[in-house]
PDB file of C-alpha atoms in Angstrom:
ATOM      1  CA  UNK A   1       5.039  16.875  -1.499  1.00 66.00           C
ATOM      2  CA  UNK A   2       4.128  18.266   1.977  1.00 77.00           C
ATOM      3  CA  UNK A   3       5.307  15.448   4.676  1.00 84.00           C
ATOM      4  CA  UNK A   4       3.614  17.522   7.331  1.00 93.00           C
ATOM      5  CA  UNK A   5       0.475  15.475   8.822  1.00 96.00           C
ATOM      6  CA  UNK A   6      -2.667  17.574   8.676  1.00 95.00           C
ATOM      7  CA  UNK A   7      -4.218  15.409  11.423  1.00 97.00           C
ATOM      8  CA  UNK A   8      -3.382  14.439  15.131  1.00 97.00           C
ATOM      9  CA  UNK A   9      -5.677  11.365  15.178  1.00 98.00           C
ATOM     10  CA  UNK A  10      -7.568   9.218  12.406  1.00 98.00           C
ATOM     11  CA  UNK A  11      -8.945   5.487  11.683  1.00 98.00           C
ATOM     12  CA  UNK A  12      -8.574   3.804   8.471  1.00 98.00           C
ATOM     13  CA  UNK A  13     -10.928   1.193   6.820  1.00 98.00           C
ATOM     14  CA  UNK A  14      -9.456  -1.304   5.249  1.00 97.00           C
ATOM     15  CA  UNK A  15     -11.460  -4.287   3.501  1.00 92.00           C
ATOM     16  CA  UNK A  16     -10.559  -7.944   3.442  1.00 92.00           C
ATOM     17  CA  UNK A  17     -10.500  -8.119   0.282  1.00 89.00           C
ATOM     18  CA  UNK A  18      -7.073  -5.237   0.074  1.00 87.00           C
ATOM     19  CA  UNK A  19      -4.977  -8.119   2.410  1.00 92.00           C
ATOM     20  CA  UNK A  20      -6.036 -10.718  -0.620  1.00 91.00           C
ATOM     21  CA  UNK A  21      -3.429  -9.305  -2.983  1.00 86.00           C
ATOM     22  CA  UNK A  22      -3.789 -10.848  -6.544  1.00 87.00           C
ATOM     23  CA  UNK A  23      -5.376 -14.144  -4.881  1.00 88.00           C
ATOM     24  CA  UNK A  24      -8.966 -15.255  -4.854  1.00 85.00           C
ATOM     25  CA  UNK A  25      -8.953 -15.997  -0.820  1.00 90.00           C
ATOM     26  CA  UNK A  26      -7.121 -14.900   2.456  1.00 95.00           C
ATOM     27  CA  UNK A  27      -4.334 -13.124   3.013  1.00 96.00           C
ATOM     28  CA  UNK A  28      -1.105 -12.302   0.723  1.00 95.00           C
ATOM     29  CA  UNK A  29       2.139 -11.864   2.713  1.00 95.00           C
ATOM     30  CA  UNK A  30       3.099  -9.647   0.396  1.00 96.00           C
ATOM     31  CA  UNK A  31       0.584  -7.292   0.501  1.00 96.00           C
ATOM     32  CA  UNK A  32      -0.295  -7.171   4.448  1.00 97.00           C
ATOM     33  CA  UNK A  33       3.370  -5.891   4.674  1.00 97.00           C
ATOM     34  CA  UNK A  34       3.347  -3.477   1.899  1.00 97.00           C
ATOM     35  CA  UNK A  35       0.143  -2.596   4.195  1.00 97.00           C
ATOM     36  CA  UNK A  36       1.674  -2.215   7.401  1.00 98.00           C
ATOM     37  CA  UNK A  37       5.127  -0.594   5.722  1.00 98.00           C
ATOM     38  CA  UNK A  38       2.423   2.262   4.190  1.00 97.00           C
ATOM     39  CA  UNK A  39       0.910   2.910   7.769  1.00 98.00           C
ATOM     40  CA  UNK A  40       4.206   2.326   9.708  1.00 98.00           C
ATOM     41  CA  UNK A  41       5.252   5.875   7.850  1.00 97.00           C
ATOM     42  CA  UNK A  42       2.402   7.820   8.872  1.00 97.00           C
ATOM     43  CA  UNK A  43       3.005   6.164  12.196  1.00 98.00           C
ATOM     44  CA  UNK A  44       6.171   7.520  12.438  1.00 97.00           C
ATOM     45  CA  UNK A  45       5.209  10.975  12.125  1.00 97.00           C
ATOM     46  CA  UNK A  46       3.561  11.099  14.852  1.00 97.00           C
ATOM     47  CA  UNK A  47       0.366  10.796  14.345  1.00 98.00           C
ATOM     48  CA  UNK A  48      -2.385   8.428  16.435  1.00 98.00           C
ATOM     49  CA  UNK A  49      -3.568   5.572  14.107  1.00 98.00           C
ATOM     50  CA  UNK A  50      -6.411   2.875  14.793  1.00 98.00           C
ATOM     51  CA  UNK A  51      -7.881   0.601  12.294  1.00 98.00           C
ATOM     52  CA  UNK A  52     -11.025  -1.382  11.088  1.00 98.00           C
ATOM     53  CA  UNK A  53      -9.751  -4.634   8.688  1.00 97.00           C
ATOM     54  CA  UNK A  54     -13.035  -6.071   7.256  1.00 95.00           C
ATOM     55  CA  UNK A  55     -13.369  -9.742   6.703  1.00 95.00           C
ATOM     56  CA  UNK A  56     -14.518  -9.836   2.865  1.00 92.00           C
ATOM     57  CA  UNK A  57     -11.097 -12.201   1.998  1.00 94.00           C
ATOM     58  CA  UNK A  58     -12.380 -14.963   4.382  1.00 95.00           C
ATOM     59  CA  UNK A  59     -15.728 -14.812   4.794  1.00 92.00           C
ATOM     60  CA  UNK A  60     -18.721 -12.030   4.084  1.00 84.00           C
ATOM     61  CA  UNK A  61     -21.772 -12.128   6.001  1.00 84.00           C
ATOM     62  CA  UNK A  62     -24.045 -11.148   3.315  1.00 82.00           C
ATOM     63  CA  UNK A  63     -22.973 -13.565   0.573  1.00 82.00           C
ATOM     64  CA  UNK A  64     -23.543 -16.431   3.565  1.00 82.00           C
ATOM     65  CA  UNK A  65     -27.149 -15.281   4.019  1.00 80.00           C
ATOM     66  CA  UNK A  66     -27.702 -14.937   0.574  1.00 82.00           C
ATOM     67  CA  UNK A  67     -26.553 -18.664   0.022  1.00 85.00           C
ATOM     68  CA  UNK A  68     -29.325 -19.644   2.541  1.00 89.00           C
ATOM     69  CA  UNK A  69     -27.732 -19.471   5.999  1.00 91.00           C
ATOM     70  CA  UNK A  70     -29.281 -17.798   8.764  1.00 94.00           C
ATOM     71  CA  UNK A  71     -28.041 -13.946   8.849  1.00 93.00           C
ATOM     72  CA  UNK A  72     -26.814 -13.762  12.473  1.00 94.00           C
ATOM     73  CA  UNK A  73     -24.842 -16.698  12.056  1.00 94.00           C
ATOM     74  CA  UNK A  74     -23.265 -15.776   8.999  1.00 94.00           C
ATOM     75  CA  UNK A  75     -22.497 -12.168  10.065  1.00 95.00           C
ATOM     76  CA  UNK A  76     -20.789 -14.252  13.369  1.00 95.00           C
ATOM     77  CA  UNK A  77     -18.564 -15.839  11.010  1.00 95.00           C
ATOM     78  CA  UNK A  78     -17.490 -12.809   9.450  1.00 95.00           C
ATOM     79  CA  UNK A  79     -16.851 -10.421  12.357  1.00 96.00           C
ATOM     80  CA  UNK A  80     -14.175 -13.618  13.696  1.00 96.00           C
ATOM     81  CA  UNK A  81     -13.354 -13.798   9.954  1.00 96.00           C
ATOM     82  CA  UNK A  82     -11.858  -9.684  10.603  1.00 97.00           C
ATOM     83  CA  UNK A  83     -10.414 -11.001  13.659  1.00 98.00           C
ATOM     84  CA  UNK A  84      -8.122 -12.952  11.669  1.00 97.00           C
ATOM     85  CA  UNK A  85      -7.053 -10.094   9.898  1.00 97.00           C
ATOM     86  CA  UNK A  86      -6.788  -7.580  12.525  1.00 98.00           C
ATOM     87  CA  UNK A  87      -4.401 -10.611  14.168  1.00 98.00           C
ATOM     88  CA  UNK A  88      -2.587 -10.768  10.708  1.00 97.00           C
ATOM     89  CA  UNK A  89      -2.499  -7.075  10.710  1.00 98.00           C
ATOM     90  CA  UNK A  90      -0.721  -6.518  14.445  1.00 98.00           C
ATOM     91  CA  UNK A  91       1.960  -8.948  13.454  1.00 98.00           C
ATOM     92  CA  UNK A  92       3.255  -7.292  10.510  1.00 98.00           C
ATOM     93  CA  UNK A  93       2.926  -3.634  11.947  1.00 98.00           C
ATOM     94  CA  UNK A  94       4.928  -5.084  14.540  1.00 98.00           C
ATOM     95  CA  UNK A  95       7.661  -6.357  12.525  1.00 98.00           C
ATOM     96  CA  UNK A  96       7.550  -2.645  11.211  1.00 98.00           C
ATOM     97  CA  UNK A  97       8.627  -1.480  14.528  1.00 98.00           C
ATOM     98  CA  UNK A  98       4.996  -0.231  15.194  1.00 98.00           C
ATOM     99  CA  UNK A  99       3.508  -1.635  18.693  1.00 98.00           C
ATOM    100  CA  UNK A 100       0.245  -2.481  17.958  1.00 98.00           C
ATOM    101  CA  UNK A 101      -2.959  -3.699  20.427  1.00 98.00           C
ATOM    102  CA  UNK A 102      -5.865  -5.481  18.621  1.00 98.00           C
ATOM    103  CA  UNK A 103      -9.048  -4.801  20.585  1.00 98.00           C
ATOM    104  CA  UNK A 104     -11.825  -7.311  19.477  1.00 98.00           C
ATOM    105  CA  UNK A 105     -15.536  -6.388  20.205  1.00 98.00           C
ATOM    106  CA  UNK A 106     -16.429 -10.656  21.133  1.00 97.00           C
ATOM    107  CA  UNK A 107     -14.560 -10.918  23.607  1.00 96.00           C
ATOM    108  CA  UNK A 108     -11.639 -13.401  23.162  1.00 97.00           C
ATOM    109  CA  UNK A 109      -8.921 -12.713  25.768  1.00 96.00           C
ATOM    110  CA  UNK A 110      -6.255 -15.959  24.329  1.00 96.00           C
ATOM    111  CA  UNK A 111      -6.276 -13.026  21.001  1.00 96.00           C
ATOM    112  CA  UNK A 112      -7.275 -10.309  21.933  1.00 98.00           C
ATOM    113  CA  UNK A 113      -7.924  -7.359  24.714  1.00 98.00           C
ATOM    114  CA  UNK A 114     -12.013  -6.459  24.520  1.00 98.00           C
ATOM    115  CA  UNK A 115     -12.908  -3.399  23.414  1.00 98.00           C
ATOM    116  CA  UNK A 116     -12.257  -0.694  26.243  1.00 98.00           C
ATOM    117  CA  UNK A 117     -12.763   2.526  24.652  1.00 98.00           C
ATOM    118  CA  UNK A 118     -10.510   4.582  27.276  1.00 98.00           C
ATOM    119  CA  UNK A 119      -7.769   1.865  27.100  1.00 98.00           C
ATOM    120  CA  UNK A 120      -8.050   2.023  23.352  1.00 98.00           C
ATOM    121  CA  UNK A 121      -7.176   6.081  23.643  1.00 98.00           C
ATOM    122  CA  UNK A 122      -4.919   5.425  26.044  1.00 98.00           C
ATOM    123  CA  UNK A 123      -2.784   3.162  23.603  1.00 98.00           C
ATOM    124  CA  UNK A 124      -2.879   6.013  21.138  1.00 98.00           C
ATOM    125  CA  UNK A 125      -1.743   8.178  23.569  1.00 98.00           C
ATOM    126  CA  UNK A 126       1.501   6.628  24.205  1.00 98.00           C
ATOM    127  CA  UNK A 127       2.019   5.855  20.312  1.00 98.00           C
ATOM    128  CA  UNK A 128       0.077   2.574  20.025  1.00 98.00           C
ATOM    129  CA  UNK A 129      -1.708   1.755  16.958  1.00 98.00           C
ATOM    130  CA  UNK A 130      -4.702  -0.188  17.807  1.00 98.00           C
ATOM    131  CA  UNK A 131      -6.697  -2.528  15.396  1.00 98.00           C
ATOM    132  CA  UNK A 132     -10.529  -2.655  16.137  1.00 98.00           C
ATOM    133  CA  UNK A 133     -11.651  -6.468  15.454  1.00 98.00           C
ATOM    134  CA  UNK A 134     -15.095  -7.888  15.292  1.00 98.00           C
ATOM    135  CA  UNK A 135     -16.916  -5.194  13.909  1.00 97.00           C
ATOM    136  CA  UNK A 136     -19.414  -4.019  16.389  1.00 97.00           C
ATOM    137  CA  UNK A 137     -20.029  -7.236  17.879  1.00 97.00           C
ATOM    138  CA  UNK A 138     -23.417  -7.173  16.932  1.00 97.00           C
ATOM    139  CA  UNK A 139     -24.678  -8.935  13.535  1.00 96.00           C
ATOM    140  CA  UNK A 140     -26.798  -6.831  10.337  1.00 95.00           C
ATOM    141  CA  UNK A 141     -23.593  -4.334  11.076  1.00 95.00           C
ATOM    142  CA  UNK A 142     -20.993  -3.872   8.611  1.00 95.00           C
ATOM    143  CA  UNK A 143     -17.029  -3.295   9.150  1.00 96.00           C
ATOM    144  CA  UNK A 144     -18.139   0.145   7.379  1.00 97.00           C
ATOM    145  CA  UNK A 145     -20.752   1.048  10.042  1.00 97.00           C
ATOM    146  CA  UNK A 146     -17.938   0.130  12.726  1.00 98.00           C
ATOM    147  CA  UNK A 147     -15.558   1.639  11.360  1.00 98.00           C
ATOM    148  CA  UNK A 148     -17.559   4.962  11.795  1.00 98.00           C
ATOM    149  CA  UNK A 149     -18.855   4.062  15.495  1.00 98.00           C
ATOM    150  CA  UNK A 150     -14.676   3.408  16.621  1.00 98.00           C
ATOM    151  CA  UNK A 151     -14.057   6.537  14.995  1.00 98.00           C
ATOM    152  CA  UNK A 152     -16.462   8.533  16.615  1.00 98.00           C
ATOM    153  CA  UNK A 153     -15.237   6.715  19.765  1.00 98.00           C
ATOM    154  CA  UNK A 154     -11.623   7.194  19.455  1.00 98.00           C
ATOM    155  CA  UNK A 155     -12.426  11.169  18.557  1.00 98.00           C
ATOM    156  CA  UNK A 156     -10.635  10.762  15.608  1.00 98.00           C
ATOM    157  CA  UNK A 157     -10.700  13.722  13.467  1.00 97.00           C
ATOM    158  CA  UNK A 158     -11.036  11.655  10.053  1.00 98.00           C
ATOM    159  CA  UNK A 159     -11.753   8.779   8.761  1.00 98.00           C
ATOM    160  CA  UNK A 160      -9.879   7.507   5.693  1.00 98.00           C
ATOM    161  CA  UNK A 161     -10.937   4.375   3.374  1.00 97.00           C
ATOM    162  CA  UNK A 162      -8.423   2.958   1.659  1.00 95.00           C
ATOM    163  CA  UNK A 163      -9.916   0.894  -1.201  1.00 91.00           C
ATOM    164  CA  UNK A 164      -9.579  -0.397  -4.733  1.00 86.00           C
ATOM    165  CA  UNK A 165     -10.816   2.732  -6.446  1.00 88.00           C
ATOM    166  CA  UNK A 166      -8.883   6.338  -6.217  1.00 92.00           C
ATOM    167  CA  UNK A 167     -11.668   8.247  -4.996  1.00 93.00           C
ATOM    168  CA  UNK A 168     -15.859   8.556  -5.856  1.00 94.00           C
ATOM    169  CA  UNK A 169     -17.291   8.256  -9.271  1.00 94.00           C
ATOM    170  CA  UNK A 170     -20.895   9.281 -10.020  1.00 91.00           C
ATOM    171  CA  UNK A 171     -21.067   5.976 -11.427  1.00 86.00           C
ATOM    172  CA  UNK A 172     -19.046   2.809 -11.669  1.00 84.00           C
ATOM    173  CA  UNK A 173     -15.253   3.339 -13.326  1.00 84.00           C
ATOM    174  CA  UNK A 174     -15.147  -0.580 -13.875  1.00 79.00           C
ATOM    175  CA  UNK A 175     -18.633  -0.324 -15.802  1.00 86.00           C
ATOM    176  CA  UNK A 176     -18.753   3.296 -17.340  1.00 88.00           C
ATOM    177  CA  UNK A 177     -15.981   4.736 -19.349  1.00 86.00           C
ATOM    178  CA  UNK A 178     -17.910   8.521 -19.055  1.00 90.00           C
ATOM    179  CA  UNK A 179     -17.727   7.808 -15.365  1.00 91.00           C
ATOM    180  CA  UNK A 180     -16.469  11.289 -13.962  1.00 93.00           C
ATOM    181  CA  UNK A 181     -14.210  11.511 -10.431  1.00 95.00           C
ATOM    182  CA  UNK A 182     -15.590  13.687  -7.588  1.00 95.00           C
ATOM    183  CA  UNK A 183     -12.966  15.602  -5.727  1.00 95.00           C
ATOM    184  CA  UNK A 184     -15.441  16.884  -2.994  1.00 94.00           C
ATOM    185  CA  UNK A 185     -18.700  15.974  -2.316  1.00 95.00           C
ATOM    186  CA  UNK A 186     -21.276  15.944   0.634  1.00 95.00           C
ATOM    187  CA  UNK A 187     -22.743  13.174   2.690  1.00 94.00           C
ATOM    188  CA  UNK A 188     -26.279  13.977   1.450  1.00 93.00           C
ATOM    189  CA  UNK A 189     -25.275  14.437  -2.465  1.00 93.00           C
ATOM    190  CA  UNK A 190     -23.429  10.305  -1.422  1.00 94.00           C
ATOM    191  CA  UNK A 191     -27.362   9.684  -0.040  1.00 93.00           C
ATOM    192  CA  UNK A 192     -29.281  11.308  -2.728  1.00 92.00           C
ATOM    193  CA  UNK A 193     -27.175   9.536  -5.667  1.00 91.00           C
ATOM    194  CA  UNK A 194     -26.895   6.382  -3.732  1.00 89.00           C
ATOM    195  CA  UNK A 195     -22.858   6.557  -4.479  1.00 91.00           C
ATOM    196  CA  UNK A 196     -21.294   2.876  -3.249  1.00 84.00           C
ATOM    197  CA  UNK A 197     -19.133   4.856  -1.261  1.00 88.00           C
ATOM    198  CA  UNK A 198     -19.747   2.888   1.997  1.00 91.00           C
ATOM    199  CA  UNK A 199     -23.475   1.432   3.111  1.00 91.00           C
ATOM    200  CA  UNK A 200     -26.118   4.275   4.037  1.00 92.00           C
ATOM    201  CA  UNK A 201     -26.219   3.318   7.703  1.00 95.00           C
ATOM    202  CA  UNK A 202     -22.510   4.291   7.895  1.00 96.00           C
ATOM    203  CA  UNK A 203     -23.023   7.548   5.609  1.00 96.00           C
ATOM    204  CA  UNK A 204     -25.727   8.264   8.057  1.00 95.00           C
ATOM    205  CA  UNK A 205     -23.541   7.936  10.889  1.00 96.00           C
ATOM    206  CA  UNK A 206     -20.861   9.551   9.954  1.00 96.00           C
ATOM    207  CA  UNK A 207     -23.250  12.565   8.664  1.00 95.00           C
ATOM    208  CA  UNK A 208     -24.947  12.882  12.104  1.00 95.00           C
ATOM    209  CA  UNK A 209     -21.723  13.424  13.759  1.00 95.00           C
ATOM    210  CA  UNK A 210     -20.139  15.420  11.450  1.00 95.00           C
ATOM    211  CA  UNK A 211     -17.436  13.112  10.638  1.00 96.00           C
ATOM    212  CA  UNK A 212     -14.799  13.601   7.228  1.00 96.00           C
ATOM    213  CA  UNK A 213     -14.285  10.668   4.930  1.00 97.00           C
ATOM    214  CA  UNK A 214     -11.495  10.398   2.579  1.00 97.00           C
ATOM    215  CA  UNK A 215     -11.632   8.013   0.022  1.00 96.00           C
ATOM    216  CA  UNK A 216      -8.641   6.790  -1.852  1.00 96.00           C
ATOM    217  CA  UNK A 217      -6.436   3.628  -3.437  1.00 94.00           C
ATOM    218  CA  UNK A 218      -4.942   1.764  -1.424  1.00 95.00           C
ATOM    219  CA  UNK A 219      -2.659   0.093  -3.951  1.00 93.00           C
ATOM    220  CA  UNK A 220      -0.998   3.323  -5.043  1.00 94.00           C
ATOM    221  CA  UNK A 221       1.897   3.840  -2.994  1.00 95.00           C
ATOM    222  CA  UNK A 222       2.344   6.466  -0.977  1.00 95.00           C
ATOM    223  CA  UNK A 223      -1.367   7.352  -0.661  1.00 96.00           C
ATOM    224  CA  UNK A 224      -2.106   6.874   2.452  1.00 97.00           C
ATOM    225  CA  UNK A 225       0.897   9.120   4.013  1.00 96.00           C
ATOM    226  CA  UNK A 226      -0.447  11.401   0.977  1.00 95.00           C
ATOM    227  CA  UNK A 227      -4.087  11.546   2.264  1.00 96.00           C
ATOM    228  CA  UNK A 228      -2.911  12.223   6.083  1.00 96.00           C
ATOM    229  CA  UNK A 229      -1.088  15.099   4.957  1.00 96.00           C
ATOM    230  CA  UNK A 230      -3.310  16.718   2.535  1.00 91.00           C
ATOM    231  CA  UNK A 231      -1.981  16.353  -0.649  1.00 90.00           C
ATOM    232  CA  UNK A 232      -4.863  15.935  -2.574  1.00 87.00           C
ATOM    233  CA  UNK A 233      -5.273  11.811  -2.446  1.00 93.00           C
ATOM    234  CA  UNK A 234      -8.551  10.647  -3.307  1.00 95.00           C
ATOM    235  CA  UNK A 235     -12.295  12.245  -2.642  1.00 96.00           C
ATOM    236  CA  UNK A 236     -13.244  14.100   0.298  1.00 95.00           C
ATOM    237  CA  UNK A 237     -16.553  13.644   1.983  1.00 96.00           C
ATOM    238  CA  UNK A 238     -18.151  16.324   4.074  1.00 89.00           C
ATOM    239  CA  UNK A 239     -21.347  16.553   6.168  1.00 78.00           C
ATOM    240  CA  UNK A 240     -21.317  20.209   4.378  1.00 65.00           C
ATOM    241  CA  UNK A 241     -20.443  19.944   0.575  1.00 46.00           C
ATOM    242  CA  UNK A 242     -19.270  23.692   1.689  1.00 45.00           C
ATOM    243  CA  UNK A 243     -16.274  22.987   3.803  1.00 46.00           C
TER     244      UNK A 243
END
């Protein structure tokens, strides 16, 4: 296996619901280490890490709406719901011997710095990892779609999602055994086929600006050291199905 990182600078995406472990709600000890121990070794290659936690284990915006609450005030909930696990996050990088800053876009400043973009790059440029909390701040946004914007911000040169399936599928694994895996696809083919890869506004974002996505399981170890230096972890995503 090649232990040589193909990037200088990426974000990963993780979702709430990875922190949850076996459980039905919050946050497994367990697991948020085996987390931060996975990241801790790209860390220590060298290469500049941020991160986007979403909030899915403690509370989801959407599901709130849908059980009648107003939508602004249930995507509040959620974005403090990530701040939680950004919080939960920094701690146990920390006890990996990774410094860590958690930058929260509501500001918060007991928790929390606010979201500075330059002090954010400045962080990675002295070997800080640095958790992006909150989302975007702003509600009808998804940890997905700021996951994307922080990227962009941060000039990060990927963007890897580490989630509960081991790449894209043209249709559901959990659903369809004829489902077939997609090593390399493009942002419009995700669009077209309306892949639950991430939501469209974030496809669309990342698309726009040209930004890689690598999908991949987070629960097999090793995988995200794996994806950072190019051994063939998960599904790529290109804004050119050519590349």
């Amino acid at each position: 296996m090649n232990m040589r990182p193909e990037f200088e600078r990426i974000l990963i995406k993780l979702s709430g619901e990875a922190l949850m472990g076996d459980q039905g709600f919050g946050i497994k000890p367990e697991m948020i280490n085996y987390v931060a121990e996975e990241i801790a070794q790209v860390h220590a290659l060298g290469v500049q890490v941020s991160m986007v936690v979403g909030g899915g284990n403690i509370f989801r915006g959407v599901a709130g709406s849908s059980a009648g609450m107003d939508r602004a005030s249930a995507d509040n909930m959620g974005m403090l719901a990530t701040v939680i696990n950004s919080l939960a996050l920094c701690d146990a990088l920390e006890k990996h011997g990774v410094p860590t800053r958690v930058q929260s876009a509501i500001v918060m400043n007991q928790v929390a710095e606010p979201f500075i973009r330059r002090r954010a790059i400045r962080h990675l440029e002295k070997g800080r990892a640095v958790v992006f909390a909150a989302g975007t701040g702003n509600p009808y946004f998804t940890t997905d779609t700021a996951a994307v914007l922080r990227a962009q911000e941060m000039n990060a040169q990927i963007l890897f999602k580490a989630t509960k399936v081991d790449g894209v599928y043209d249709k559901d694994p959990a659903l369809y055994r004829d489902a077939s895996f997609i090593k390399k696809i493009s942002y419009m083919e995700v669009l077209e086929q309306q892949l639950h890869v991430m939501d469209m506004t974030a496809i669309s974002l990342a698309m726009d600006n040209n930004l890689p996505l690598q999908v991949f399981d987070l629960n097999q170890r090793g995988s995200i050291i794996g994806a950072v230096c190019g051994n063939g972890v998960g599904t790529r995503i290109y804004s050119d199905e050519r590349q």
